[in-house]
Structures are given as C-alpha cells and as structure tokens.
Short mmCIF file of C-alpha atoms and ligand atoms in Angstrom, two decimals:
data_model
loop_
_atom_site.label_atom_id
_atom_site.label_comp_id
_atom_site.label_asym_id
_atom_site.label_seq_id
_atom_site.Cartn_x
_atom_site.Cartn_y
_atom_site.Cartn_z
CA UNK U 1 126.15 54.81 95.26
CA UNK U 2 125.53 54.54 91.45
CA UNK U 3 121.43 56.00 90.30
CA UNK U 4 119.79 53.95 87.38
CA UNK U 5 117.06 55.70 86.45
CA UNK U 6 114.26 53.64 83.63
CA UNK U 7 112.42 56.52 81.37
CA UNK U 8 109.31 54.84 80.13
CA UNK U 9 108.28 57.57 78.10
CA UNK U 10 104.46 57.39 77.29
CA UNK U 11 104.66 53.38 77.51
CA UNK U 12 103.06 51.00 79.58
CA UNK U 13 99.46 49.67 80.89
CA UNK U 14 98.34 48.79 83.72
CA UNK U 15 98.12 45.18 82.96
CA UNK U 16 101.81 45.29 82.12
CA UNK U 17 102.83 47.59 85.20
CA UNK U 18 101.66 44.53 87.57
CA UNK U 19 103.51 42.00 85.38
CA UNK U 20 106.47 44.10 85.51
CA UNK U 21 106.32 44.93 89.37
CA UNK U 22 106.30 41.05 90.31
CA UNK U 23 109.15 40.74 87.98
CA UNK U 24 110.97 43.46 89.58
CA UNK U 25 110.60 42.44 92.94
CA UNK U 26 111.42 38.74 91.98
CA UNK U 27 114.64 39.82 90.57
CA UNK U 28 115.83 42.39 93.06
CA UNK U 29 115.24 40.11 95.67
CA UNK U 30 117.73 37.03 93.73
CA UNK U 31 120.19 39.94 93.68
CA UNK U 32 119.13 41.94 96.90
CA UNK U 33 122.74 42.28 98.28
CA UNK U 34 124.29 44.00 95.27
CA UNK U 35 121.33 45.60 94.37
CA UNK U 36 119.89 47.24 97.72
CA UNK U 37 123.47 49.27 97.07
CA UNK U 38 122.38 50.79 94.41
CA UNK U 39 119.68 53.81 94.15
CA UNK U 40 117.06 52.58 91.52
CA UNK U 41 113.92 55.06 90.32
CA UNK U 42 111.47 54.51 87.31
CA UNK U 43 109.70 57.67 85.72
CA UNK U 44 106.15 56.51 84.13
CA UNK U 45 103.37 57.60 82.71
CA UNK U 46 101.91 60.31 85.30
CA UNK U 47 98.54 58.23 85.59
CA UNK U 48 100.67 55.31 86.97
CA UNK U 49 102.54 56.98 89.70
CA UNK U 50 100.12 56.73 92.22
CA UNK U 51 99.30 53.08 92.04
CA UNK U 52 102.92 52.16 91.57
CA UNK U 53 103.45 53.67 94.52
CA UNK U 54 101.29 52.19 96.35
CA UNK U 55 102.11 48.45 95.17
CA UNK U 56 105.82 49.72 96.41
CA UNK U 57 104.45 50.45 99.89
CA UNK U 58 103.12 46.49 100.25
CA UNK U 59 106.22 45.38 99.12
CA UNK U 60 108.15 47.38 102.17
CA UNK U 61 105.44 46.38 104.71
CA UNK U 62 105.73 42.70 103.53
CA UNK U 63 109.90 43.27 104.43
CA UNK U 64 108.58 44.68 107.53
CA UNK U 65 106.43 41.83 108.44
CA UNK U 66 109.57 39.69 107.30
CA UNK U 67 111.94 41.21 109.59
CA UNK U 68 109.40 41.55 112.76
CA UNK U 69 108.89 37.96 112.01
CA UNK U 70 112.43 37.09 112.17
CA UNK U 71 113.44 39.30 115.10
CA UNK U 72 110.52 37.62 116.82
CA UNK U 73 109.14 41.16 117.20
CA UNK U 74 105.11 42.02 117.28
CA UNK U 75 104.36 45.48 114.93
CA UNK U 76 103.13 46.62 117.98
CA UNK U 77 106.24 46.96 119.07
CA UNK U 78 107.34 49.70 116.72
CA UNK U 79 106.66 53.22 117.00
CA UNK U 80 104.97 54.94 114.18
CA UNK U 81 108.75 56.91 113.29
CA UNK U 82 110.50 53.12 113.51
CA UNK U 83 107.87 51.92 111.03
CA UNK U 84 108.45 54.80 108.89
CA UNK U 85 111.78 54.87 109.00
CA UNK U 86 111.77 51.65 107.80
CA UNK U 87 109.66 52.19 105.09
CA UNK U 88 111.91 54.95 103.60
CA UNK U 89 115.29 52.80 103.81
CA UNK U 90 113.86 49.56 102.61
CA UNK U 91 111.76 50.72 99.44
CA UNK U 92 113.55 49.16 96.70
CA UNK U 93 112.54 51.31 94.49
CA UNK U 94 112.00 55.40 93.93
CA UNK U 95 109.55 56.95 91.58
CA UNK U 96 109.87 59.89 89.02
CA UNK U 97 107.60 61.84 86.67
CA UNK U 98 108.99 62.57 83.26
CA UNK U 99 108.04 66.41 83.68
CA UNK U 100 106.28 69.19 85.75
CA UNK U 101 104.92 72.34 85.55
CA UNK U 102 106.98 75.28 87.14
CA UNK U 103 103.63 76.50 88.72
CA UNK U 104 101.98 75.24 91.78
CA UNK U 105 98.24 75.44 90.62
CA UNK U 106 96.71 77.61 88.59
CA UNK U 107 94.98 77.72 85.10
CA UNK U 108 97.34 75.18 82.90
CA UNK U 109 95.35 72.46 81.36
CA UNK U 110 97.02 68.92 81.46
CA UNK U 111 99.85 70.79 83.37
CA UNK U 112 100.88 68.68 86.47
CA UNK U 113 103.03 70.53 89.38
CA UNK U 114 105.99 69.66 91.55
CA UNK U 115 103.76 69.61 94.40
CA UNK U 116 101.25 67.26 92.83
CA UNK U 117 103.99 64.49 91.95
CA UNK U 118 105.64 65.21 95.80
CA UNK U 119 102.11 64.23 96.89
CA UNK U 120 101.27 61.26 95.09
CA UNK U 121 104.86 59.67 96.17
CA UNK U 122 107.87 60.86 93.63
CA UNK U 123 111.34 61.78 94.79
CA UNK U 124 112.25 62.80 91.42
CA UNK U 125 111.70 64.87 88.02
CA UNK U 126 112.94 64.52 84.88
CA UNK U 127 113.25 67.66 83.65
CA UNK U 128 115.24 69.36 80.26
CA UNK U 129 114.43 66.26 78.39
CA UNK U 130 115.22 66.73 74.84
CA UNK U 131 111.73 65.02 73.85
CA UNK U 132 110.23 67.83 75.86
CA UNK U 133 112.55 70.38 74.81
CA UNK U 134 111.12 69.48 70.98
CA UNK U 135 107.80 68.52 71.33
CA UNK U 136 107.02 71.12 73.71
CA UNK U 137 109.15 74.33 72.86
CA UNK U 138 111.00 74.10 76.03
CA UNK U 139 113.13 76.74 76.99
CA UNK U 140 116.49 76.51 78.92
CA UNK U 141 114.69 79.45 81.15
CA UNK U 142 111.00 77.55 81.49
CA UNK U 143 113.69 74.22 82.87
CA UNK U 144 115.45 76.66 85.52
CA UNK U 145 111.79 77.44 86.15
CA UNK U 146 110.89 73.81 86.88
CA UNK U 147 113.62 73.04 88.67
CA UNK U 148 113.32 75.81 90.73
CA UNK U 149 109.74 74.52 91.97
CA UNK U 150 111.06 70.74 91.80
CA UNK U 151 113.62 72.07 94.70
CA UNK U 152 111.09 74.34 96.62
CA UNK U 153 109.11 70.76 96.53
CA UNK U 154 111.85 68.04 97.67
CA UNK U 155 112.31 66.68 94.42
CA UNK U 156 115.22 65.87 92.96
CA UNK U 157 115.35 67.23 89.42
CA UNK U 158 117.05 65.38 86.82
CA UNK U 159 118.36 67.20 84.40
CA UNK U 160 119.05 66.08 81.04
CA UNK U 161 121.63 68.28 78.56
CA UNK U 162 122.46 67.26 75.46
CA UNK U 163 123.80 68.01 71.61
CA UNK U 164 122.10 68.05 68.19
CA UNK U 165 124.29 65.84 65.65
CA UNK U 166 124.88 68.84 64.00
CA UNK U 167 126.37 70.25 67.20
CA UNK U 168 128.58 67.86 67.68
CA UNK U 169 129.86 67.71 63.76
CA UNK U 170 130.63 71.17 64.07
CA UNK U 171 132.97 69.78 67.45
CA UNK U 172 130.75 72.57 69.17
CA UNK U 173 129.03 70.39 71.70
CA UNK U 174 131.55 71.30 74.69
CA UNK U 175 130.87 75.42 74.31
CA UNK U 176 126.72 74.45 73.75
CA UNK U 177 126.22 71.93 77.07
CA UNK U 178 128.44 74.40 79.26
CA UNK U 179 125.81 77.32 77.95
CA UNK U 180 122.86 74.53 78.34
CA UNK U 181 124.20 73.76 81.76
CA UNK U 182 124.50 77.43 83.05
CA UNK U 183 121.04 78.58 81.30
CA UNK U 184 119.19 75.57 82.76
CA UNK U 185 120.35 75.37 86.40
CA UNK U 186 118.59 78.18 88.46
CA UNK U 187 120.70 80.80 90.19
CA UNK U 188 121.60 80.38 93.41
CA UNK U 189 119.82 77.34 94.01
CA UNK U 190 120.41 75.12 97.18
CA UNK U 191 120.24 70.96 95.48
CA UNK U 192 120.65 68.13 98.24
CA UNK U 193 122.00 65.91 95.30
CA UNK U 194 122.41 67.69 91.98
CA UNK U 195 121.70 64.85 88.89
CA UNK U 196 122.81 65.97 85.52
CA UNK U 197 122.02 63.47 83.01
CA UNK U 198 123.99 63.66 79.37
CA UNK U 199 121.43 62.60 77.42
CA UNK U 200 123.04 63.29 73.15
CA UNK U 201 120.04 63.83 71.05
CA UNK U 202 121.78 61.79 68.67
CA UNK U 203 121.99 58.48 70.56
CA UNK U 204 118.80 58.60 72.07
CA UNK U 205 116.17 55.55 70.58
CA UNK U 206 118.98 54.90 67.82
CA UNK U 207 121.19 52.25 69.40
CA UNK U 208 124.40 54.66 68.64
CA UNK U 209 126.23 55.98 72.07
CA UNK U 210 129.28 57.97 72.10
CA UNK U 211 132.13 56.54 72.81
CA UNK U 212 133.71 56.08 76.12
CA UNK U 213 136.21 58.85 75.77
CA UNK U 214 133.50 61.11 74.58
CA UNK U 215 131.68 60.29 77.24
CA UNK U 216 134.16 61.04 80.10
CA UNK U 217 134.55 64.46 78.78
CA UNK U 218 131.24 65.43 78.56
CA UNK U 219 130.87 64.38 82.22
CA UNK U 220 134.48 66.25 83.27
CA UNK U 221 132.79 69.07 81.84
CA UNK U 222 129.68 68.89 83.35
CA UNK U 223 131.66 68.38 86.84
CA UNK U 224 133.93 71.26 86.33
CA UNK U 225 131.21 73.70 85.29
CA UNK U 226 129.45 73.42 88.31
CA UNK U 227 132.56 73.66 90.25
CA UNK U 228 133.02 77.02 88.99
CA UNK U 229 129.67 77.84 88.92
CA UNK U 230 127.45 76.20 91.67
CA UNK U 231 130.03 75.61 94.25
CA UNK U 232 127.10 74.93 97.16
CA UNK U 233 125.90 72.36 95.06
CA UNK U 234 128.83 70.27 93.48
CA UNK U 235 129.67 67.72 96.73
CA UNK U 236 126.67 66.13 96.11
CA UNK U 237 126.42 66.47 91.89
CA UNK U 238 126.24 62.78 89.60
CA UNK U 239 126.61 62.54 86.27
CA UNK U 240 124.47 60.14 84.56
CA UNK U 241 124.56 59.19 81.20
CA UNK U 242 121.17 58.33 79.21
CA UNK U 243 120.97 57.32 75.21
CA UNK U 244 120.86 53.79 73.71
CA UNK U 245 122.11 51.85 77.14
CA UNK U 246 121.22 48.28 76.75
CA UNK U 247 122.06 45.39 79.03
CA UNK U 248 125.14 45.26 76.56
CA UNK U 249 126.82 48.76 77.29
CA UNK U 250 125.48 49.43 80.78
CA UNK U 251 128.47 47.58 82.53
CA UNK U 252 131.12 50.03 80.25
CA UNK U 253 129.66 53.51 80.55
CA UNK U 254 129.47 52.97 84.40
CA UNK U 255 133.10 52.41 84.33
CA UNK U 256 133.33 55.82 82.77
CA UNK U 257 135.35 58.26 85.32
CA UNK U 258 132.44 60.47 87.02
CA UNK U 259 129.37 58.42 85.48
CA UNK U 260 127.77 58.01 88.28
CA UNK U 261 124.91 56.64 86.93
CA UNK U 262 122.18 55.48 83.86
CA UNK U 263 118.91 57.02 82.42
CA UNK U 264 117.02 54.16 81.21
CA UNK U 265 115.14 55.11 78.13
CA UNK U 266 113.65 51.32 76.02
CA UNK U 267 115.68 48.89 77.92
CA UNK U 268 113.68 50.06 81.25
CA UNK U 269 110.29 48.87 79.64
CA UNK U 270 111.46 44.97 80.07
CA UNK U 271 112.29 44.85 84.27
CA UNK U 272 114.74 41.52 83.50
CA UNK U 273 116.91 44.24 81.12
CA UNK U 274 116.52 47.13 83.57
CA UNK U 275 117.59 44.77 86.72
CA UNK U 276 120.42 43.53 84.30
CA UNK U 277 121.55 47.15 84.01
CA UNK U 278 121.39 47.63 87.67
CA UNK U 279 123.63 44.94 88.37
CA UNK U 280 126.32 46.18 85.82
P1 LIG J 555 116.70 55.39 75.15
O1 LIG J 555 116.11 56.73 75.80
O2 LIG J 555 117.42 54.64 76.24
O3 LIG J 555 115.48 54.64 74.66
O4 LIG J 555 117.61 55.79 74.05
C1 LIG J 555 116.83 57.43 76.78
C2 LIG J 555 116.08 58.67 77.18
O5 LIG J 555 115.45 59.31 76.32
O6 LIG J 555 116.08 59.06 78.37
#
C-alpha cells in the first residue's frame, strides 16, 4: 500500500483548514475505490491537529451512519469495539506533527512530546527534517532521541535523510545518507513500519528532483542498509521520496523500484493537487 504524506510546514488557517477538509472529503469520495487503497496522512501546524482530528472523526461517523443506514442496521446494534473498529479502518485520513520533543514533560518551552501528539490523535512524526535539522541545530543523536520516544509512544516516525548540493557534487551523498541513516535510527529499536523519507536538501521548495535513476539508488541504499543493520525492522521499512513532487512528477517517482511512497511538501497545501498525487 503506497503512504503520501502532505508537509504543510508552518502554513495554513483555520479558515482555510475547513475549506480544504470539504475539498478533501469531496474528492476522496469521487475517487474512494482507488483511493481508500492508499494510506494518506497530513502533518500541520501543531495548533491544528486537534481540531482536524476531530472534523476527521464526523466524517467516519457520517460513513458509519451511511453504512448502518444501508445495512438497515440501528447504532444500537453495534458494540462499542464494532464502532471503533470501524472508526479506525474507515478514517480516510491519518494525522502527523512535523516534530516532537524526545522528552515526555518536563521544563522545555514550546517543546511538544510524543505523548502529547499520541493524545490529541496523530499516528505519525516527522522527524530528521532538514528544515529542523537547520533551523534548529538538530543532531543525528537528538533524532535517534525522538524517535526513540515516537516508538515508546505508537507513532510512526518518519524519517527524513538527505544531501547538501555540495554533498552530492562531491558524488559523496551515498557514504553521507548510509552514516545519516545509521546515526539517526536508534539502536536496537523495535518499528511496526519503518518510513524513511529521502528528502535532498537540494530539491526541496526549488522545483528540481533528482532524477529517476538517482532516485532508485538512494532508496536501494536506504533498503540495503537496514538490511544489514536493522534486520527486526526491514519487513515492514518504505521508502518515500519528498522534494519538489507536484501533480506532474508524482505518477513517475512512484514508479521508482522501492518508492513506496511521497512526502508532500507545497503541493499538499492545495487538497485538489494533494488528491491528484494520491491517485498517481
Ligand atoms: P516541497 O517540500 O514538496 O515543498 O519541496 C518537501 C518537504 O520539505 O517535505
């Protein structure tokens, strides 16, 4: 099953998260057989999580009142577990913060934890971005950190690798991901799906990807690496790819050998684009 993930980055209002929820929904459900395939999350702001989440939740309850409807069923009917249940497998879509903190609680102003975004609804965290990794002195050893408590929390981490152009001029970016891949994944951690997004500094926000060949050896890498490295983990791994993807490339990269997937960065913003993507 192929994982798009959208990135919003610190974009968005409220105003325009309900225009682009109805839009969502409208579109997923003119394409609901392909797209109920597919495993589709959106990271936003922090601030927007929980109310996202919670317009997410009607949606699934208005399916459920569909299908009772249909079946000629009464809720009653339904234990609380069948209700659940069915809450869970018909969400269309997952949710995602952009970051946490490797702590639970303590003293760390405008720090958010693992636990925090498990509790207001999020199955994943991006984590390793390169925007983070610059803006906020991010270590390879503070990531293994986070993903460490993203695991201890149910979360699926995402985590994003990825080479300066100056790394990749010097034809160095092989030997500096592998080390970025082993510094960055925690030792001896147990992942129910392991998501390693190749995110090249270079392509991100500039419209220039790699190309397809490039690509597909970046993610052989990625997937032979953690063969060698994180055995336990590697049956479930994907590879996504993130940087530049537009409704124009989307349908390409996925056809990449062991892309499993696409984080969203700009194109995510607009849901026609992102559903666009999801259908490639
Ligand atoms: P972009 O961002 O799609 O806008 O290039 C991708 C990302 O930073 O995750």
């Amino acid at each position: 099953m192929k994982t798009i993930i959208g990135n919003w980055k610190m974009n968005g209002s409220f105003e325009e998260v309900d225009s682009w929820i109805s839009r969502f929904i409208r579109g997923f459900d003119q394409n609901y057989k392909q797209l109920s395939k597919c495993e589709i999350a959106i990271c936003p702001p922090n601030i927007m999580l929980d109310y996202i989440d919670g317009e997410i939740i009607n949606d699934s309850l208005k399916r459920l009142d569909q299908e009772i409807l249909q079946k000629g069923q009464k809720i009653d009917d339904l234990s609380a577990d069948e209700i659940n249940d069915f809450l869970i497998e018909k969400r269309i879509l997952k949710l995602g913060a952009q970051d946490c903190h490797h702590e639970e609680s303590g003293a760390y102003t405008g720090d958010i934890s693992a636990k925090m975004i498990k509790e207001v609804g999020c199955d994943y965290v991006i984590l390793g971005h390169c925007e983070r990794r610059r803006n906020h002195n991010e270590s390879d050893t503070v990531i293994a950190k986070k993903i460490k408590s993203a695991l201890e929390n149910q979360i699926i981490p995402v985590i994003c690798l990825g080479e300066s152009k100056a790394v990749r001029e010097k034809k160095d970016h092989l030997n500096f991901l592998k080390n970025q891949l082993i510094k960055t994944v925690p030792t001896g951690a147990k992942f129910s799906k392991m998501i390693i997004a190749y995110e090249p500094i270079w392509s991100i926000g500039t419209g220039i990807i790699p190309k397809a060949k490039e690509i597909a050896e970046v993610a052989n890498l990625i997937k032979s690496v953690c063969k060698e490295n994180f055995p336990e983990s590697v049956g479930n791994l994907q590879v996504l790819y993130g940087g530049s993807v537009s409704t124009k490339n989307a349908a390409n990269i996925l056809a990449i050998p062991d892309i499993s997937g696409l984080l969203v960065g700009k194109a995510s913003l607009n849901p026609e684009d992102f559903i666009e993507i999801c259908l490639s």
